[in-house]
mmCIF file of C-alpha atoms in Angstrom:
data_model
loop_
_atom_site.group_PDB
_atom_site.id
_atom_site.type_symbol
_atom_site.label_atom_id
_atom_site.label_comp_id
_atom_site.label_asym_id
_atom_site.label_seq_id
_atom_site.Cartn_x
_atom_site.Cartn_y
_atom_site.Cartn_z
ATOM 1 C CA MET S 71 -22.401 -7.000 14.789
ATOM 2 C CA SER S 72 -18.813 -8.227 14.848
ATOM 3 C CA GLU S 73 -15.761 -6.039 15.477
ATOM 4 C CA ARG S 74 -14.888 -6.416 11.789
ATOM 5 C CA ASP S 75 -18.294 -5.007 10.778
ATOM 6 C CA GLU S 76 -17.712 -1.955 12.974
ATOM 7 C CA LEU S 77 -14.434 -1.017 11.273
ATOM 8 C CA SER S 78 -14.593 1.976 9.040
ATOM 9 C CA GLY S 79 -11.827 3.055 6.757
ATOM 10 C CA HIS S 80 -9.983 1.653 3.818
ATOM 11 C CA ALA S 81 -6.917 -0.196 2.627
ATOM 12 C CA PHE S 82 -4.552 2.165 0.807
ATOM 13 C CA ILE S 83 -2.714 0.456 -2.060
ATOM 14 C CA SER S 84 0.621 1.960 -3.107
ATOM 15 C CA TYR S 85 2.075 0.721 -6.396
ATOM 16 C CA VAL S 86 3.663 1.710 -9.692
ATOM 17 C CA HIS S 87 1.409 1.788 -12.723
ATOM 18 C CA GLU S 88 3.335 -1.023 -14.421
ATOM 19 C CA ASN S 89 1.707 -3.296 -11.814
ATOM 20 C CA SER S 90 -1.876 -2.123 -12.419
ATOM 21 C CA ARG S 91 -3.052 -5.571 -13.566
ATOM 22 C CA GLN S 92 -1.850 -7.244 -10.357
ATOM 23 C CA VAL S 93 -3.278 -4.409 -8.252
ATOM 24 C CA ASP S 94 -6.639 -4.818 -10.010
ATOM 25 C CA GLN S 95 -6.698 -8.446 -8.825
ATOM 26 C CA LEU S 96 -5.612 -7.508 -5.285
ATOM 27 C CA GLN S 97 -8.330 -4.841 -5.148
ATOM 28 C CA ARG S 98 -11.008 -7.313 -6.296
ATOM 29 C CA THR S 99 -9.877 -9.801 -3.639
ATOM 30 C CA LEU S 100 -9.939 -7.218 -0.842
ATOM 31 C CA GLU S 101 -13.323 -5.846 -1.885
ATOM 32 C CA ALA S 102 -14.770 -9.363 -2.120
ATOM 33 C CA ALA S 103 -13.661 -9.825 1.509
ATOM 34 C CA GLY S 104 -15.512 -6.636 2.472
ATOM 35 C CA THR S 105 -12.546 -4.279 2.673
ATOM 36 C CA ARG S 106 -12.925 -0.879 1.051
ATOM 37 C CA VAL S 107 -9.898 0.079 -1.057
ATOM 38 C CA TRP S 108 -8.486 3.561 -1.697
ATOM 39 C CA ARG S 109 -6.699 3.733 -5.022
ATOM 40 C CA ASP S 110 -5.600 6.651 -7.152
ATOM 41 C CA THR S 111 -7.446 5.420 -10.261
ATOM 42 C CA ASP S 112 -10.775 5.295 -8.400
ATOM 43 C CA ASP S 113 -10.576 7.991 -5.743
ATOM 44 C CA LEU S 114 -8.926 10.960 -7.462
ATOM 45 C CA TRP S 115 -10.962 13.288 -9.648
ATOM 46 C CA PRO S 116 -9.852 15.861 -12.230
ATOM 47 C CA GLY S 117 -9.085 19.201 -10.615
ATOM 48 C CA GLU S 118 -8.315 17.774 -7.161
ATOM 49 C CA ASP S 119 -4.989 18.360 -5.432
ATOM 50 C CA TRP S 120 -3.758 14.786 -5.764
ATOM 51 C CA ARG S 121 -0.902 15.155 -3.267
ATOM 52 C CA ALA S 122 -3.280 16.464 -0.587
ATOM 53 C CA LYS S 123 -5.830 13.704 -1.346
ATOM 54 C CA ILE S 124 -3.165 10.993 -1.129
ATOM 55 C CA ARG S 125 -1.777 12.405 2.133
ATOM 56 C CA ASP S 126 -5.299 12.502 3.571
ATOM 57 C CA ALA S 127 -6.044 8.938 2.417
ATOM 58 C CA ILE S 128 -2.872 7.650 4.095
ATOM 59 C CA THR S 129 -3.194 9.594 7.352
ATOM 60 C CA HIS S 130 -6.987 9.444 7.873
ATOM 61 C CA ASN S 131 -8.996 6.207 8.095
ATOM 62 C CA ALA S 132 -6.394 3.963 6.482
ATOM 63 C CA LEU S 133 -6.840 0.601 8.176
ATOM 64 C CA VAL S 134 -3.735 -0.634 6.404
ATOM 65 C CA PHE S 135 -1.138 0.651 3.938
ATOM 66 C CA ILE S 136 -0.301 -2.005 1.351
ATOM 67 C CA ALA S 137 3.043 -1.341 -0.352
ATOM 68 C CA CYS S 138 3.252 -3.375 -3.564
ATOM 69 C CA PHE S 139 6.666 -4.278 -4.942
ATOM 70 C CA SER S 140 7.882 -5.936 -8.113
ATOM 71 C CA LYS S 141 11.028 -6.035 -10.200
ATOM 72 C CA GLN S 142 9.613 -3.087 -12.171
ATOM 73 C CA SER S 143 8.932 -0.993 -9.067
ATOM 74 C CA VAL S 144 12.302 -1.545 -7.396
ATOM 75 C CA ALA S 145 14.134 -0.871 -10.679
ATOM 76 C CA ARG S 146 12.641 2.620 -10.945
ATOM 77 C CA MET S 147 14.916 5.359 -9.664
ATOM 78 C CA THR S 148 11.995 7.750 -9.089
ATOM 79 C CA SER S 149 8.312 7.150 -8.473
ATOM 80 C CA TYR S 150 5.435 8.629 -6.546
ATOM 81 C CA GLN S 151 5.331 5.353 -4.658
ATOM 82 C CA ASN S 152 8.481 6.541 -2.848
ATOM 83 C CA GLU S 153 6.617 9.650 -1.702
ATOM 84 C CA GLU S 154 3.687 7.526 -0.528
ATOM 85 C CA LEU S 155 6.069 5.224 1.358
ATOM 86 C CA GLY S 156 7.613 8.218 3.101
ATOM 87 C CA LEU S 157 4.176 9.357 4.269
ATOM 88 C CA ALA S 158 3.272 5.829 5.365
ATOM 89 C CA ILE S 159 6.484 5.462 7.359
ATOM 90 C CA GLU S 160 5.747 8.746 9.157
ATOM 91 C CA GLU S 161 2.246 7.492 9.951
ATOM 92 C CA MET S 162 3.461 4.059 11.041
ATOM 93 C CA ARG S 163 5.894 5.633 13.530
ATOM 94 C CA LYS S 164 2.892 7.134 15.357
ATOM 95 C CA ARG S 165 1.305 3.721 15.783
ATOM 96 C CA SER S 166 2.016 0.918 18.198
ATOM 97 C CA PRO S 167 4.715 -1.357 16.722
ATOM 98 C CA GLU S 168 2.704 -4.401 17.801
ATOM 99 C CA LEU S 169 -0.146 -3.581 15.419
ATOM 100 C CA PRO S 170 0.594 -4.354 11.764
ATOM 101 C CA TRP S 171 -0.290 -1.412 9.544
ATOM 102 C CA LEU S 172 2.278 -1.200 6.730
ATOM 103 C CA ILE S 173 2.182 -4.447 4.784
ATOM 104 C CA PRO S 174 4.736 -5.144 2.042
ATOM 105 C CA VAL S 175 3.389 -7.236 -0.829
ATOM 106 C CA ARG S 176 5.502 -8.769 -3.592
ATOM 107 C CA PHE S 177 4.134 -9.494 -7.053
ATOM 108 C CA ASP S 178 7.313 -11.355 -8.083
ATOM 109 C CA ASP S 179 10.622 -12.491 -6.599
ATOM 110 C CA CYS S 180 12.085 -9.019 -5.984
ATOM 111 C CA ASP S 181 13.957 -7.469 -3.079
ATOM 112 C CA ILE S 182 11.971 -5.269 -0.698
ATOM 113 C CA PRO S 183 13.842 -1.956 -0.297
ATOM 114 C CA ASP S 184 15.935 -1.846 2.867
ATOM 115 C CA ARG S 185 14.419 1.489 3.916
ATOM 116 C CA ASP S 186 14.688 2.742 7.507
ATOM 117 C CA ILE S 187 11.288 2.784 9.236
ATOM 118 C CA GLY S 188 12.532 3.730 12.702
ATOM 119 C CA GLY S 189 13.097 1.830 15.903
ATOM 120 C CA GLY S 190 16.017 -0.068 14.391
ATOM 121 C CA ARG S 191 13.717 -1.634 11.816
ATOM 122 C CA THR S 192 13.718 -1.531 8.041
ATOM 123 C CA LEU S 193 10.991 -2.038 5.486
ATOM 124 C CA SER S 194 12.612 -5.314 4.451
ATOM 125 C CA SER S 195 12.435 -6.579 8.069
ATOM 126 C CA ILE S 196 8.611 -6.532 8.048
ATOM 127 C CA HIS S 197 7.029 -9.844 7.135
ATOM 128 C CA ARG S 198 5.690 -9.626 3.593
ATOM 129 C CA ALA S 199 2.958 -11.302 1.572
ATOM 130 C CA ASP S 200 4.217 -13.022 -1.577
ATOM 131 C CA LEU S 201 1.228 -12.971 -3.909
ATOM 132 C CA PHE S 202 3.137 -14.647 -6.736
ATOM 133 C CA ARG S 203 3.435 -17.811 -4.640
ATOM 134 C CA ILE S 204 -0.316 -18.168 -4.248
ATOM 135 C CA GLN S 205 -1.755 -20.852 -6.488
ATOM 136 C CA ARG S 206 -4.411 -19.532 -8.862
#
């Protein structure tokens, strides 16, 4: 059994609902590679305390936090994605800075928010994945 097979946990995907189509594709790609995905549309049930479930999904067994950005997401003045990012930044500060955990992903040519993540770093200083540049 390889080290990858022994990993338990999930990838948490944070996004705005305007980007659901792109997130659907990202989720399919991750799951095809054997990575379990935690997503609000699949893992929240009616009657559950969604804020508590999201906090738990970010702080327990999240192998990675994928923060998805687009022109639509950065144009929004308010979103629950901002709350999720705040939780992820708190969690990331507990982890070794050498181990990538928070991964910014861009769906189009937008600016990553220049949000303080501690240690003199900002969210925009973390290397990102530009999914719109990948040939389909």
